[in-house]
mmCIF file of C-alpha atoms in Angstrom:
data_model
loop_
_atom_site.group_PDB
_atom_site.id
_atom_site.type_symbol
_atom_site.label_atom_id
_atom_site.label_comp_id
_atom_site.label_asym_id
_atom_site.label_seq_id
_atom_site.Cartn_x
_atom_site.Cartn_y
_atom_site.Cartn_z
ATOM 1 C CA MET A 1 94.886 81.670 112.123
ATOM 2 C CA TYR A 2 92.396 83.407 114.349
ATOM 3 C CA ARG A 3 90.391 86.570 111.931
ATOM 4 C CA ASN A 4 87.560 88.986 112.572
ATOM 5 C CA THR A 5 87.836 90.285 109.024
ATOM 6 C CA ASP A 6 85.003 92.890 110.868
ATOM 7 C CA TRP A 7 87.493 94.960 113.797
ATOM 8 C CA TYR A 8 89.720 94.927 110.065
ATOM 9 C CA GLU A 9 88.770 98.707 109.706
ATOM 10 C CA ALA A 10 89.515 99.432 113.752
ATOM 11 C CA LEU A 11 92.547 98.147 113.072
ATOM 12 C CA ASP A 12 95.867 100.727 111.493
ATOM 13 C CA PHE A 13 98.655 98.145 109.941
ATOM 14 C CA ALA A 14 98.970 97.916 106.038
ATOM 15 C CA TYR A 15 98.251 93.827 105.369
ATOM 16 C CA ASP A 16 97.665 91.696 107.624
ATOM 17 C CA MET A 17 98.333 87.439 107.230
ATOM 18 C CA SER A 18 96.665 85.231 108.608
ATOM 19 C CA ILE A 19 94.311 83.968 106.241
ATOM 20 C CA PRO A 20 94.796 80.917 104.709
ATOM 21 C CA ASN A 21 93.665 80.077 101.717
ATOM 22 C CA VAL A 22 91.807 77.184 102.451
ATOM 23 C CA GLY A 23 91.922 76.167 106.481
ATOM 24 C CA HIS A 24 91.440 72.251 107.204
ATOM 25 C CA LEU A 25 94.143 71.939 109.972
ATOM 26 C CA ASP A 26 93.722 75.279 111.574
ATOM 27 C CA PRO A 27 91.691 75.937 114.711
ATOM 28 C CA GLN A 28 89.428 78.210 112.469
ATOM 29 C CA GLN A 29 87.782 76.711 109.878
ATOM 30 C CA GLY A 30 88.155 78.036 106.547
ATOM 31 C CA GLY A 31 89.709 80.393 104.051
ATOM 32 C CA CYS A 32 89.493 82.383 101.048
ATOM 33 C CA CYS A 33 90.275 80.573 98.848
ATOM 34 C CA THR A 34 92.409 82.388 96.267
ATOM 35 C CA VAL A 35 96.354 82.849 96.243
ATOM 36 C CA LEU A 36 96.622 86.237 95.681
ATOM 37 C CA PRO A 37 96.845 89.313 97.421
ATOM 38 C CA PHE A 38 93.169 91.449 98.825
ATOM 39 C CA PHE A 39 91.938 93.781 100.183
ATOM 40 C CA VAL A 40 90.355 93.808 103.348
ATOM 41 C CA GLY A 41 88.534 97.792 103.337
ATOM 42 C CA LYS A 42 92.115 99.709 103.721
ATOM 43 C CA ILE A 43 94.461 96.813 104.936
ATOM 44 C CA LEU A 44 95.903 93.442 102.519
ATOM 45 C CA GLU A 45 95.741 90.735 103.405
ATOM 46 C CA LEU A 46 98.580 88.527 102.542
ATOM 47 C CA PRO A 47 96.738 85.068 101.818
ATOM 48 C CA LEU A 48 98.850 82.190 104.060
ATOM 49 C CA THR A 49 98.784 79.238 101.138
ATOM 50 C CA THR A 50 100.631 76.324 101.551
ATOM 51 C CA THR A 51 100.603 74.312 104.609
ATOM 52 C CA GLN A 52 101.801 74.938 108.410
ATOM 53 C CA ASP A 53 105.253 72.981 109.881
ATOM 54 C CA TYR A 54 102.253 72.846 112.592
ATOM 55 C CA SER A 55 99.967 70.950 110.649
ATOM 56 C CA LEU A 56 102.362 69.438 108.362
ATOM 57 C CA PHE A 57 104.689 68.146 111.244
ATOM 58 C CA TYR A 58 102.648 66.971 113.865
ATOM 59 C CA MET A 59 99.069 66.848 112.889
ATOM 60 C CA LEU A 60 100.128 64.909 109.765
ATOM 61 C CA ASN A 61 103.430 63.504 110.556
ATOM 62 C CA ASP A 62 104.806 63.880 107.581
ATOM 63 C CA TYR A 63 108.854 65.085 107.334
ATOM 64 C CA SER A 64 109.375 66.120 104.081
ATOM 65 C CA THR A 65 109.086 68.214 101.208
ATOM 66 C CA ARG A 66 106.669 66.819 98.820
ATOM 67 C CA LEU A 67 104.024 68.333 99.692
ATOM 68 C CA TRP A 68 105.205 72.346 100.881
ATOM 69 C CA LYS A 69 106.910 71.446 96.412
ATOM 70 C CA GLU A 70 103.334 70.455 95.582
ATOM 71 C CA GLN A 71 101.954 73.483 96.766
ATOM 72 C CA ILE A 72 104.340 76.214 95.277
ATOM 73 C CA SER A 73 103.947 74.237 92.597
ATOM 74 C CA LEU A 74 99.833 74.439 92.142
ATOM 75 C CA ILE A 75 100.546 78.055 93.061
ATOM 76 C CA ARG A 76 103.333 78.962 90.096
ATOM 77 C CA GLU A 77 100.945 77.461 88.104
ATOM 78 C CA LYS A 78 97.809 79.875 88.990
ATOM 79 C CA HIS A 79 100.494 83.499 89.589
ATOM 80 C CA GLY A 80 99.892 83.081 92.959
ATOM 81 C CA LEU A 81 101.244 83.784 96.447
ATOM 82 C CA ILE A 82 103.056 81.523 97.884
ATOM 83 C CA SER A 83 103.242 81.523 101.572
ATOM 84 C CA PHE A 84 104.634 79.505 104.592
ATOM 85 C CA ILE A 85 103.961 80.280 108.284
ATOM 86 C CA ILE A 86 107.509 78.881 109.985
ATOM 87 C CA HIS A 87 108.605 78.246 113.640
ATOM 88 C CA PRO A 88 111.489 78.599 115.481
ATOM 89 C CA ASP A 89 110.201 76.163 118.198
ATOM 90 C CA TYR A 90 108.708 73.535 115.889
ATOM 91 C CA THR A 91 112.289 73.905 113.899
ATOM 92 C CA ILE A 92 114.480 73.375 116.714
ATOM 93 C CA ASP A 93 115.186 69.418 116.793
ATOM 94 C CA ARG A 94 117.055 68.226 113.524
ATOM 95 C CA ALA A 95 114.367 66.300 111.414
ATOM 96 C CA GLU A 96 113.055 69.504 111.401
ATOM 97 C CA ARG A 97 115.236 72.009 110.486
ATOM 98 C CA ALA A 98 116.706 69.635 107.853
ATOM 99 C CA LEU A 99 113.474 69.924 106.172
ATOM 100 C CA TYR A 100 113.235 73.994 106.173
ATOM 101 C CA THR A 101 116.989 73.591 105.192
ATOM 102 C CA GLU A 102 116.047 71.127 102.621
ATOM 103 C CA LEU A 103 112.755 73.671 101.787
ATOM 104 C CA LEU A 104 114.766 77.309 101.376
ATOM 105 C CA ARG A 105 117.424 75.240 99.252
ATOM 106 C CA CYS A 106 114.583 75.151 96.843
ATOM 107 C CA LEU A 107 113.430 79.050 97.250
ATOM 108 C CA SER A 108 116.690 80.048 96.474
ATOM 109 C CA GLU A 109 116.932 77.800 94.271
ATOM 110 C CA MET A 110 113.286 78.813 92.175
ATOM 111 C CA ARG A 111 115.050 82.903 93.067
ATOM 112 C CA SER A 112 118.392 82.288 91.439
ATOM 113 C CA GLN A 113 116.705 80.481 88.240
ATOM 114 C CA GLY A 114 114.057 84.148 88.071
ATOM 115 C CA GLU A 115 111.344 82.019 88.310
ATOM 116 C CA THR A 116 110.466 83.682 91.586
ATOM 117 C CA TRP A 117 109.954 86.278 93.299
ATOM 118 C CA ILE A 118 111.677 85.876 96.949
ATOM 119 C CA ALA A 119 109.801 89.383 99.404
ATOM 120 C CA LEU A 120 109.214 90.563 102.798
ATOM 121 C CA PRO A 121 105.607 90.546 103.353
ATOM 122 C CA GLY A 122 106.175 95.013 103.322
ATOM 123 C CA GLU A 123 107.829 94.573 99.754
ATOM 124 C CA VAL A 124 104.198 92.237 98.273
ATOM 125 C CA ASP A 125 102.114 95.400 99.991
ATOM 126 C CA THR A 126 103.992 97.818 98.313
ATOM 127 C CA TRP A 127 103.592 96.240 95.139
ATOM 128 C CA TRP A 128 100.495 95.365 95.113
ATOM 129 C CA ARG A 129 98.796 98.907 96.570
ATOM 130 C CA LEU A 130 100.749 100.465 93.088
ATOM 131 C CA ARG A 131 99.451 97.372 90.833
ATOM 132 C CA HIS A 132 95.933 98.208 91.796
ATOM 133 C CA GLU A 133 96.004 101.844 91.625
ATOM 134 C CA MET A 134 97.499 100.347 88.099
ATOM 135 C CA SER A 135 95.015 100.584 84.871
ATOM 136 C CA LEU A 136 95.053 98.821 81.623
ATOM 137 C CA VAL A 137 95.171 101.788 78.454
ATOM 138 C CA LYS A 138 93.657 100.717 74.941
ATOM 139 C CA ALA A 139 97.126 102.154 72.241
ATOM 140 C CA GLY A 140 96.423 101.860 68.867
ATOM 141 C CA ASN A 141 96.138 97.967 68.281
ATOM 142 C CA THR A 142 97.165 96.904 72.281
ATOM 143 C CA TRP A 143 97.326 97.745 75.180
ATOM 144 C CA CYS A 144 99.631 98.805 78.576
ATOM 145 C CA ILE A 145 99.573 99.311 80.912
ATOM 146 C CA GLU A 146 99.746 103.167 82.814
ATOM 147 C CA GLY A 147 100.474 104.740 86.665
ATOM 148 C CA LYS A 148 103.418 104.777 89.403
ATOM 149 C CA GLY A 149 104.765 101.506 88.372
ATOM 150 C CA SER A 150 103.525 100.899 85.596
ATOM 151 C CA ASP A 151 107.832 100.527 84.084
ATOM 152 C CA ARG A 152 108.079 97.720 86.361
ATOM 153 C CA ALA A 153 104.966 95.759 85.655
ATOM 154 C CA ARG A 154 103.897 93.731 82.511
ATOM 155 C CA LEU A 155 101.724 92.544 79.522
ATOM 156 C CA ALA A 156 100.003 89.053 79.860
ATOM 157 C CA TYR A 157 97.587 87.684 76.794
ATOM 158 C CA ALA A 158 95.249 84.959 78.425
ATOM 159 C CA VAL A 159 95.066 81.692 76.137
ATOM 160 C CA LEU A 160 92.379 79.721 76.844
ATOM 161 C CA GLU A 161 94.051 75.807 75.247
ATOM 162 C CA ARG A 162 91.483 73.206 75.389
ATOM 163 C CA ASP A 163 90.385 73.739 79.480
ATOM 164 C CA THR A 164 93.934 74.586 80.085
ATOM 165 C CA LEU A 165 94.254 78.289 80.331
ATOM 166 C CA ARG A 166 98.415 79.475 79.274
ATOM 167 C CA TYR A 167 99.605 83.660 79.371
ATOM 168 C CA GLU A 168 101.277 84.669 76.897
ATOM 169 C CA LEU A 169 104.069 87.874 77.146
ATOM 170 C CA PRO A 170 104.359 89.588 74.198
ATOM 171 C CA PRO A 171 107.556 91.249 72.987
ATOM 172 C CA GLN A 172 109.914 93.778 75.072
#
């Protein structure tokens, strides 16, 4: 998880996944403080938003999916990107592999319930670039989304209730 965003402009690739949203357990401290993708010049950064397997197993000595599930819940509240780094060499042993299998079951269940889009990084990159080019336009007494890919976009209204921000979807 070493990174230097000053070098990004010299690199020729579409996206990167080396900046954690928080980096308190990583070799290079700090993070981007967001669970949403963002651009660094022309490169889309897909932040790492969950604890890495190595940190969970060997630094925190946690052999459960409790922390991952807690992070998933918090990220979903922010409608953010849930991303993991799972190393094959850290999931060879039975206990670690069982936790990874449990994590995959949890994610698969969320997908089957229509609650989560499970995508490859390249698919997220394609969508986020389309989204970046769309515009929110006033159309009479309402708003609409215009631009290539807008058929895949959905408008939501942010509503503040007491101290909580929630989203309302208009009827389709």
